[in-house]
PDB file of C-alpha atoms in Angstrom:
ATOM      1  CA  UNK A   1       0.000   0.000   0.000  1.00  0.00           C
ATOM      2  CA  UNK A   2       0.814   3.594  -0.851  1.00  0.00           C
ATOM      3  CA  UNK A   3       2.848   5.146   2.406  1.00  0.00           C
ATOM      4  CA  UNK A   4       2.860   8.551   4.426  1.00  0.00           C
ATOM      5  CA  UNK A   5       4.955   9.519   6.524  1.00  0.00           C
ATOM      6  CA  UNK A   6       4.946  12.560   9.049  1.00  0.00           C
ATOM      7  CA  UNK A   7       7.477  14.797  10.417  1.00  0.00           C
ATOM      8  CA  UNK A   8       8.055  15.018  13.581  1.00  0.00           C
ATOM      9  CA  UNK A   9       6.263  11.756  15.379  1.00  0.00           C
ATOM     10  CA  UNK A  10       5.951  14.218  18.227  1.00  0.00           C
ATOM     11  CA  UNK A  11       6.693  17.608  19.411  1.00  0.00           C
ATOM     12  CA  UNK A  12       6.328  19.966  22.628  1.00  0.00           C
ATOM     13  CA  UNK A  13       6.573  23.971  22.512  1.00  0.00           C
ATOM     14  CA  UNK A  14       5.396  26.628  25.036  1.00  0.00           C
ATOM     15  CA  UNK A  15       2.794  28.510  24.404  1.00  0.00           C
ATOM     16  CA  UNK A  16       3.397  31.408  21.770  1.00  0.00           C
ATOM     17  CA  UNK A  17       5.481  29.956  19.399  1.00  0.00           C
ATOM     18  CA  UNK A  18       4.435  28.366  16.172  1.00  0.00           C
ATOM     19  CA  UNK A  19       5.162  24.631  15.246  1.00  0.00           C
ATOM     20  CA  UNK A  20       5.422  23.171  11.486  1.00  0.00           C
ATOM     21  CA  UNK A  21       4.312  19.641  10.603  1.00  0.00           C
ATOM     22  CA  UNK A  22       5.355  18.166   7.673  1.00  0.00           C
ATOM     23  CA  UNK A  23       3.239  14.966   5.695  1.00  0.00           C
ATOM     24  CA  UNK A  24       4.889  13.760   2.671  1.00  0.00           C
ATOM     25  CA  UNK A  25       3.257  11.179   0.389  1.00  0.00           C
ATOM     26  CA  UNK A  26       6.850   8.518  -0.645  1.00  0.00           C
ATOM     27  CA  UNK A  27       5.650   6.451  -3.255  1.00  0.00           C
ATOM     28  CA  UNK A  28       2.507   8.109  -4.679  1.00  0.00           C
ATOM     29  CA  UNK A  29       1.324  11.536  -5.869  1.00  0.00           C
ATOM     30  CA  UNK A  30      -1.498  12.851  -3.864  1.00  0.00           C
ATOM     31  CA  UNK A  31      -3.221  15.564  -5.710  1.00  0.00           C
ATOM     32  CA  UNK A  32      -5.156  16.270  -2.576  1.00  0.00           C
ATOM     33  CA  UNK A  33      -4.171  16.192   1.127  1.00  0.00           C
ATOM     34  CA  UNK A  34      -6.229  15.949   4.322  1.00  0.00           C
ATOM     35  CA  UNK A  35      -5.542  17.520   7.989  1.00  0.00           C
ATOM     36  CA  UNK A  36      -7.647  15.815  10.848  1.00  0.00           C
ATOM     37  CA  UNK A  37      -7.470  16.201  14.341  1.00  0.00           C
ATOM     38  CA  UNK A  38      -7.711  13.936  17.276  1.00  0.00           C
ATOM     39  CA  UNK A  39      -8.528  13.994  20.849  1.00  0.00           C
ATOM     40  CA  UNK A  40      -8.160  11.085  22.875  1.00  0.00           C
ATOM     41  CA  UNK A  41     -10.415   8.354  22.751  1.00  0.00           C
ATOM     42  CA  UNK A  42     -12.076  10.240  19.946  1.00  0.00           C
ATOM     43  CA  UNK A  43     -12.508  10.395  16.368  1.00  0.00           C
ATOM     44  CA  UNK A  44     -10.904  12.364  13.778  1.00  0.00           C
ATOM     45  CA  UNK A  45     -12.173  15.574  12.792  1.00  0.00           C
ATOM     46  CA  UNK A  46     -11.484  16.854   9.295  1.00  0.00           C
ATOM     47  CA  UNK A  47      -9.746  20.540   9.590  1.00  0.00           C
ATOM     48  CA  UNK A  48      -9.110  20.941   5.942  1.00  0.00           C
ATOM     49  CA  UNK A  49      -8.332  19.676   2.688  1.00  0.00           C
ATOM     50  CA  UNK A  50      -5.855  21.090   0.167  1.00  0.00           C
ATOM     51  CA  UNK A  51      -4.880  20.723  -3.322  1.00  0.00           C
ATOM     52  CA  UNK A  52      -1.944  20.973  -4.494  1.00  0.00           C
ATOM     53  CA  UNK A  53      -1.312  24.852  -5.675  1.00  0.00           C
ATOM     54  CA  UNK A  54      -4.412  25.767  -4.328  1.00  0.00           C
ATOM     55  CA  UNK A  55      -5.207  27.286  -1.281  1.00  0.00           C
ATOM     56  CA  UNK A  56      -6.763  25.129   1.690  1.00  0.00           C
ATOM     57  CA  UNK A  57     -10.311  24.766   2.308  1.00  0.00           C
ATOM     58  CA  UNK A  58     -11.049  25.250   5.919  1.00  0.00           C
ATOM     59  CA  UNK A  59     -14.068  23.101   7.656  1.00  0.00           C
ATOM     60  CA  UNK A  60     -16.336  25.574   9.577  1.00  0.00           C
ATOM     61  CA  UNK A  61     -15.283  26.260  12.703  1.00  0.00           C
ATOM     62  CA  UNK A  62     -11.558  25.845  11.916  1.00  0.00           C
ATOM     63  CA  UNK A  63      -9.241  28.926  12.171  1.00  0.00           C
ATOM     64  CA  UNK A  64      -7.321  29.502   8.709  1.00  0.00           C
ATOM     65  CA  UNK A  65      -4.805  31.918  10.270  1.00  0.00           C
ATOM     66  CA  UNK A  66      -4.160  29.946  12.751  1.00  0.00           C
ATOM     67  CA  UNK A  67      -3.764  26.327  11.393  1.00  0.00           C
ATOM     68  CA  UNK A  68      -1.898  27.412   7.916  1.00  0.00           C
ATOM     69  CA  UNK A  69      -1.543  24.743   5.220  1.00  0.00           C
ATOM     70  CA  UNK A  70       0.570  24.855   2.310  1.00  0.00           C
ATOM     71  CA  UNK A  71       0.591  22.188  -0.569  1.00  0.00           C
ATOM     72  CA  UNK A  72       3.110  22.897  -2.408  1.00  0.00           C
ATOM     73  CA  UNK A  73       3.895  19.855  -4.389  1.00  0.00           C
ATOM     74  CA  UNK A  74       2.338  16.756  -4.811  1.00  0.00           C
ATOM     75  CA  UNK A  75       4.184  15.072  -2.392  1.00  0.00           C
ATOM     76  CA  UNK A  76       4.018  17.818   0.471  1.00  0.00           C
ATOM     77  CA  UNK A  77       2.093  19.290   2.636  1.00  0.00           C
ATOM     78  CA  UNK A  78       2.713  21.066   5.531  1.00  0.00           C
ATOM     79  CA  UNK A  79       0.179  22.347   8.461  1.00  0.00           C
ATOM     80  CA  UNK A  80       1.645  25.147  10.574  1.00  0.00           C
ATOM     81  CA  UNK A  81       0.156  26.157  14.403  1.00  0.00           C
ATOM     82  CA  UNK A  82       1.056  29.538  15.228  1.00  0.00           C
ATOM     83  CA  UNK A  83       0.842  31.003  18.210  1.00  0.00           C
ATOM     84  CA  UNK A  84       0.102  27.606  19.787  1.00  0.00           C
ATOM     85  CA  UNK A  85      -1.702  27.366  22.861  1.00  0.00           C
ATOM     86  CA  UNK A  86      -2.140  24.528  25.205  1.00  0.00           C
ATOM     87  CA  UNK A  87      -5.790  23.689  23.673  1.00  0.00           C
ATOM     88  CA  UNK A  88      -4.134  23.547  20.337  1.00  0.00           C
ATOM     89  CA  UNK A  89      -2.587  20.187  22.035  1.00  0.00           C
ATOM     90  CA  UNK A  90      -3.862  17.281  20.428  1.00  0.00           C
ATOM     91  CA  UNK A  91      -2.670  14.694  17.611  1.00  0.00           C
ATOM     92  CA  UNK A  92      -2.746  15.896  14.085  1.00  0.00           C
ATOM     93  CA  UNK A  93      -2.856  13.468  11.260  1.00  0.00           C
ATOM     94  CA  UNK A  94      -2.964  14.073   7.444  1.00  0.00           C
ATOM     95  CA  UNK A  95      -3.671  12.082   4.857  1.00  0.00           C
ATOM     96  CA  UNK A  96      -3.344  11.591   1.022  1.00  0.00           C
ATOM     97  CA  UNK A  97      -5.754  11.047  -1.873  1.00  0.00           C
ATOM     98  CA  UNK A  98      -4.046   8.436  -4.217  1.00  0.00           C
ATOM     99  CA  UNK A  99      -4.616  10.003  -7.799  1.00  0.00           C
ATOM    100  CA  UNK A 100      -6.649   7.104  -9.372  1.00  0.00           C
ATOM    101  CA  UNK A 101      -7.552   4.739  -6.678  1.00  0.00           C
ATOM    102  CA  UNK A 102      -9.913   7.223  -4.574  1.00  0.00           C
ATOM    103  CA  UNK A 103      -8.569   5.991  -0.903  1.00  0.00           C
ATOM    104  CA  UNK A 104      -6.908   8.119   1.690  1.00  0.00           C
ATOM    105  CA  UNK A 105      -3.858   6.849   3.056  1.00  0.00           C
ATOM    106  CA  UNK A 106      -3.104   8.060   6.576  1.00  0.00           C
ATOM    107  CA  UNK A 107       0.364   9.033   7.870  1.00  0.00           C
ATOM    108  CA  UNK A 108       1.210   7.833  11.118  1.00  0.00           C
ATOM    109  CA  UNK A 109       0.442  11.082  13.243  1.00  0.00           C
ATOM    110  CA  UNK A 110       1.755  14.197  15.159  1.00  0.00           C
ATOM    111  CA  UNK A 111       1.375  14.426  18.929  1.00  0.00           C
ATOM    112  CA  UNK A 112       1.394  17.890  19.743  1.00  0.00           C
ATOM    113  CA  UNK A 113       1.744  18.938  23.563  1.00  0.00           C
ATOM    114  CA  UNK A 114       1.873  22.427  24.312  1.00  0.00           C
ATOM    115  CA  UNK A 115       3.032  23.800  27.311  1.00  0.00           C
TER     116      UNK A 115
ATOM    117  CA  UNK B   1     -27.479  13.899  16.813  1.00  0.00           C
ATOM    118  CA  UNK B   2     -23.576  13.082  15.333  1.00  0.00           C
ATOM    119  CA  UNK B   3     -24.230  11.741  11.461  1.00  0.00           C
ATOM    120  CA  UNK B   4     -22.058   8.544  12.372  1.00  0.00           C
ATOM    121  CA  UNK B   5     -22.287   6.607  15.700  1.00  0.00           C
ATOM    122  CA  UNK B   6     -20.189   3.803  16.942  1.00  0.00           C
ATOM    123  CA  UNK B   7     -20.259   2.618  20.272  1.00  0.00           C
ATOM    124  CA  UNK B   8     -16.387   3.919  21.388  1.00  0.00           C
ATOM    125  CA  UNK B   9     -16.662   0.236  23.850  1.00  0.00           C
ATOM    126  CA  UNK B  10     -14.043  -0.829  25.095  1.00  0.00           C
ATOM    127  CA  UNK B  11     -15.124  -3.938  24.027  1.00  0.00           C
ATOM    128  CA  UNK B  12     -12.725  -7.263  25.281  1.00  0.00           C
ATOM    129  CA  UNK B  13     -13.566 -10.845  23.852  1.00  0.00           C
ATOM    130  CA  UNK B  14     -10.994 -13.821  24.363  1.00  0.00           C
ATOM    131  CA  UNK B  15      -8.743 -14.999  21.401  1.00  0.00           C
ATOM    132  CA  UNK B  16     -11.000 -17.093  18.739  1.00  0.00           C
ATOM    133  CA  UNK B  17     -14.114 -15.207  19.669  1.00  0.00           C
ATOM    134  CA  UNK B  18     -16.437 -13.731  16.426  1.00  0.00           C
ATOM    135  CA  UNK B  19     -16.091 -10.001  16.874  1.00  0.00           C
ATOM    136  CA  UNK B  20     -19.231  -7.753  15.806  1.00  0.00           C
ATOM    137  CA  UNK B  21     -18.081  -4.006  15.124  1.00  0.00           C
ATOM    138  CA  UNK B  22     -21.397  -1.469  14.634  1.00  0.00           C
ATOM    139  CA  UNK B  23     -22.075   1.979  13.476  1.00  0.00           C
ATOM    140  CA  UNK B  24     -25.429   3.650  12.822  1.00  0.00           C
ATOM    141  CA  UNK B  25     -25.559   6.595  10.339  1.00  0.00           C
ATOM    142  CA  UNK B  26     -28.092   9.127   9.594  1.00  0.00           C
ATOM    143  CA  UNK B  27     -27.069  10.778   6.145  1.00  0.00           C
ATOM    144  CA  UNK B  28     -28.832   8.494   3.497  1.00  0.00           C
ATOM    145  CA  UNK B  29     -26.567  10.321   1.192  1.00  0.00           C
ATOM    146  CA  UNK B  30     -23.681   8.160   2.121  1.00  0.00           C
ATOM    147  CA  UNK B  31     -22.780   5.492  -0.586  1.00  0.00           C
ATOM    148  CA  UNK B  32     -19.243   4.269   0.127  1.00  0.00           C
ATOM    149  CA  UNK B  33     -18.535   2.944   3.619  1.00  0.00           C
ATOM    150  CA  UNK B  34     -15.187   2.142   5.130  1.00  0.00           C
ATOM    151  CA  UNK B  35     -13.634   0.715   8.170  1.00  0.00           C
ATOM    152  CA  UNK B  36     -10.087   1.624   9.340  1.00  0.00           C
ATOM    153  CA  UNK B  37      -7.744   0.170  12.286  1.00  0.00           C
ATOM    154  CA  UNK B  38      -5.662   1.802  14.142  1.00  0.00           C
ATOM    155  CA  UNK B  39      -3.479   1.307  16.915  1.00  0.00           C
ATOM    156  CA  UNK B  40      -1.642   3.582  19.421  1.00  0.00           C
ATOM    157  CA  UNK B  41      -0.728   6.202  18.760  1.00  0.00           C
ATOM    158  CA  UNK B  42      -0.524   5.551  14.750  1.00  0.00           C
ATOM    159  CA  UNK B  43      -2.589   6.226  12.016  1.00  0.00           C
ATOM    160  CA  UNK B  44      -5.755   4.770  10.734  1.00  0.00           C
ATOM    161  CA  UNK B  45      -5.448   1.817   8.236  1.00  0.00           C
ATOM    162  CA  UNK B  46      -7.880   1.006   5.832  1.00  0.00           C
ATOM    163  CA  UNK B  47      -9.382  -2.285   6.462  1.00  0.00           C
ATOM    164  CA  UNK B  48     -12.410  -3.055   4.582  1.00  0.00           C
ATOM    165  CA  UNK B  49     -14.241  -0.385   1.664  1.00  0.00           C
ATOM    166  CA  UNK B  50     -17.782  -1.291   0.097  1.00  0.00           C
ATOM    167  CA  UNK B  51     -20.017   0.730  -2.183  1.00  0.00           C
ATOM    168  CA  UNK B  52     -23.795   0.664  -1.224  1.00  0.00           C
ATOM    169  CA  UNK B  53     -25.249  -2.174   0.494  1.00  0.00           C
ATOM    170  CA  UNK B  54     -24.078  -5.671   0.461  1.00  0.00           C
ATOM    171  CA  UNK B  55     -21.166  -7.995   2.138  1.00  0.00           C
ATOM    172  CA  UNK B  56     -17.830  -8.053   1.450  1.00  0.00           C
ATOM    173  CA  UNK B  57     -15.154 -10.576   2.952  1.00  0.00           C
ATOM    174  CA  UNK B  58     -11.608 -10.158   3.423  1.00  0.00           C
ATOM    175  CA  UNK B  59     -10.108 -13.065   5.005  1.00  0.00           C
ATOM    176  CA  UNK B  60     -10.953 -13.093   8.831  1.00  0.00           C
ATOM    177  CA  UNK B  61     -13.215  -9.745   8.086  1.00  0.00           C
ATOM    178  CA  UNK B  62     -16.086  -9.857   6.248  1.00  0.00           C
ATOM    179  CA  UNK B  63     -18.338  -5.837   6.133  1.00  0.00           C
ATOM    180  CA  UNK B  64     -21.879  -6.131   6.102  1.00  0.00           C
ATOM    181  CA  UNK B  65     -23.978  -2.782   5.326  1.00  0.00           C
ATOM    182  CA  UNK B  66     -27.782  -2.576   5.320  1.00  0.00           C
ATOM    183  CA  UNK B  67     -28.148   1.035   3.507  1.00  0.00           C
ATOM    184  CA  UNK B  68     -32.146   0.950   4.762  1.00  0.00           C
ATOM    185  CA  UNK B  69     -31.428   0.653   8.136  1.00  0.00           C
ATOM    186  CA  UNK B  70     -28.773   2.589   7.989  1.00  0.00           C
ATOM    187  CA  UNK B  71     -26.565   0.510   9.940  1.00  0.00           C
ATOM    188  CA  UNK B  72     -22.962  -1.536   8.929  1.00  0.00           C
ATOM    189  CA  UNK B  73     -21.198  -3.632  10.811  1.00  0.00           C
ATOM    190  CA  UNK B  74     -17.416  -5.615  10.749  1.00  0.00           C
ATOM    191  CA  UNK B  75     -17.028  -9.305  11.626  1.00  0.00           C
ATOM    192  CA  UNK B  76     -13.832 -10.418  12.764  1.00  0.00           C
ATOM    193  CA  UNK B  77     -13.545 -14.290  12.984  1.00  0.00           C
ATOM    194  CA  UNK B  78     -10.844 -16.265  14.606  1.00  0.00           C
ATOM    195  CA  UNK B  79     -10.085 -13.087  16.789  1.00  0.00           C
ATOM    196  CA  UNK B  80      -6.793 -12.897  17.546  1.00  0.00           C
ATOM    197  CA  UNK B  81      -4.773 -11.052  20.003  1.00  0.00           C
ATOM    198  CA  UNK B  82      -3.063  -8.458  17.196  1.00  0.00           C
ATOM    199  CA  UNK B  83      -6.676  -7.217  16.254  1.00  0.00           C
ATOM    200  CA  UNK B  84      -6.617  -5.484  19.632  1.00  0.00           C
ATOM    201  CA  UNK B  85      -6.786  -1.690  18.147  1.00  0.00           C
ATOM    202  CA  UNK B  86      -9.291   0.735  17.656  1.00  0.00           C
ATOM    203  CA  UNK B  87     -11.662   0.055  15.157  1.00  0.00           C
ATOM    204  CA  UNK B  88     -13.194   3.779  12.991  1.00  0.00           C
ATOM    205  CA  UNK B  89     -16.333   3.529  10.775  1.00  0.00           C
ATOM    206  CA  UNK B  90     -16.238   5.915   7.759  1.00  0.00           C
ATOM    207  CA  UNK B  91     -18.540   6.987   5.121  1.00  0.00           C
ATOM    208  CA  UNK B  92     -18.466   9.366   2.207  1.00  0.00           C
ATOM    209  CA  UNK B  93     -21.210  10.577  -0.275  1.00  0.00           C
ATOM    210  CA  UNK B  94     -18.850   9.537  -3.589  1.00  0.00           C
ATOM    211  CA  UNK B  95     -15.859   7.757  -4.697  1.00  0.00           C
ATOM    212  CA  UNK B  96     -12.665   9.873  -3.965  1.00  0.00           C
ATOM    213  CA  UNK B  97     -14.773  12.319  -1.704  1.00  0.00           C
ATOM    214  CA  UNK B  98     -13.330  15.119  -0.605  1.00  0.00           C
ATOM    215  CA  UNK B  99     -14.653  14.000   3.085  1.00  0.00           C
ATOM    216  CA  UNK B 100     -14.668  11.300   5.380  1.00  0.00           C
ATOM    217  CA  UNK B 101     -17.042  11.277   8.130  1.00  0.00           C
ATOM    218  CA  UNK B 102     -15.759   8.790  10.982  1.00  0.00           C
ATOM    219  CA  UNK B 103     -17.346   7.233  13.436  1.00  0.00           C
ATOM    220  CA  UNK B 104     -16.011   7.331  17.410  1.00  0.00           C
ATOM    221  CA  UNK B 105     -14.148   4.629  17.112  1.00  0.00           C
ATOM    222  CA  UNK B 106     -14.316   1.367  19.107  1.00  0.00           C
ATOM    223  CA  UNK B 107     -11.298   0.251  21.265  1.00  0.00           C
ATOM    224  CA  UNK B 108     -11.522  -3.608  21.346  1.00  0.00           C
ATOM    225  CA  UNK B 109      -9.070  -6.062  22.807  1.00  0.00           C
ATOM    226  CA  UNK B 110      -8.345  -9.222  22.064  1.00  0.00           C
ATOM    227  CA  UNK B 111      -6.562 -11.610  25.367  1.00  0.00           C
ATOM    228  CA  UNK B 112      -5.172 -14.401  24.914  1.00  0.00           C
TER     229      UNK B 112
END
């Protein structure tokens, strides 16, 4: 099956400071990646969904200049958290739309704790 | 009312045991339904994807969705104990959607 990975597995800053997570598709081209967010013990909720050179479209309730997504190629895309604070903590996970088979293949996930 | 619901369990059965996975949806717009598994800490994997109502088997797992009840389900036979994960329900409207909508998730384990 087609693999993504994410950069890093986990990461803790103090409040104020922005944090970059990278999700690269390695052995497909996904013409559209996915940014979901998880709380413990439950499910993941979609935060937006970009295409590559285009900009992200935000599901309501989701704050655009806060979570910042750039999809820059069709093997990267990156979700940055600025000015993160402590309810920003949480485990981010993105996902890739495999060009021609129509499933989403998951990366492994970002645990971000903020302090 | 949440448009998917899964029981989030936990749910524990011994090793060999049938296991019956549920979720209830409310959208009768969804036509593709999909169940992932995922353990700690890691992302989902897909396990099982059917379009509209119907079985499908995989090995051990076999999806069942009855589109009129609104209501699918994944059976795990022969449980064993590296099944123990959490188990999300997901639906979309169309092939390739642009959204998922998950269930809770259910945490099951498996002991030996």
């Amino acid at each position: 099956g087609a693999v993504v990975s994410q950069h890093p597995s986990r990461v803790i800053c103090k409040s104020g400071t922005s944090v970059k997570i990278e999700c690269r598709s390695l052995d497909f081209q996904a013409t559209t990646m996915f940014w979901y967010r998880q709380f413990p013990k439950q499910s993941l909720m979609l935060m937006a969904t970009s295409n590559e050179g285009s900009k992200a479209t935000y599901e309501q309730g989701v704050e655009k200049d806060k979570f910042l997504i750039n999809h820059a190629s069709l093997t990267l895309s990156t979700l940055t958290v600025t000015s993160a604070h402590p309810e920003d903590s949480s485990f981010y996970i993105c996902s890739g739309l495999n060009r021609g088979l129509y499933e989403q293949y998951f990366g492994p996930g970002t645990r971000l704790t903020v302090t | 009312q949440k448009e998917v619901e899964q029981d989030p369990g936990p749910l524990s059965v011994p090793e060999g045991a049938i296991v019956s996975l549920n979720c209830t949806y409310s959208n009768s717009a969804f036509q593709y339904f999909m169940w992932y598994r995922q353990y700690s800490r890691k992302g989902p994997e897909l396990l099982m994807y059917t379009y509209s109502s119907g079985n499908k088997e995989d090995g051990r797992f076999t999806a069942q969705v009855d589109k009129s009840s609104k209501y699918i389900s994944l059976f795990i036979r022969d449980s064993q104990p590296s099944d123990s994960a959490t188990y999300l329900c997901a639906m979309s409207w169309y092939q390739g959607a642009q959204k998922l909508v998950f269930g809770q998730g259910t945490r099951l384990t498996i002991n030996p």
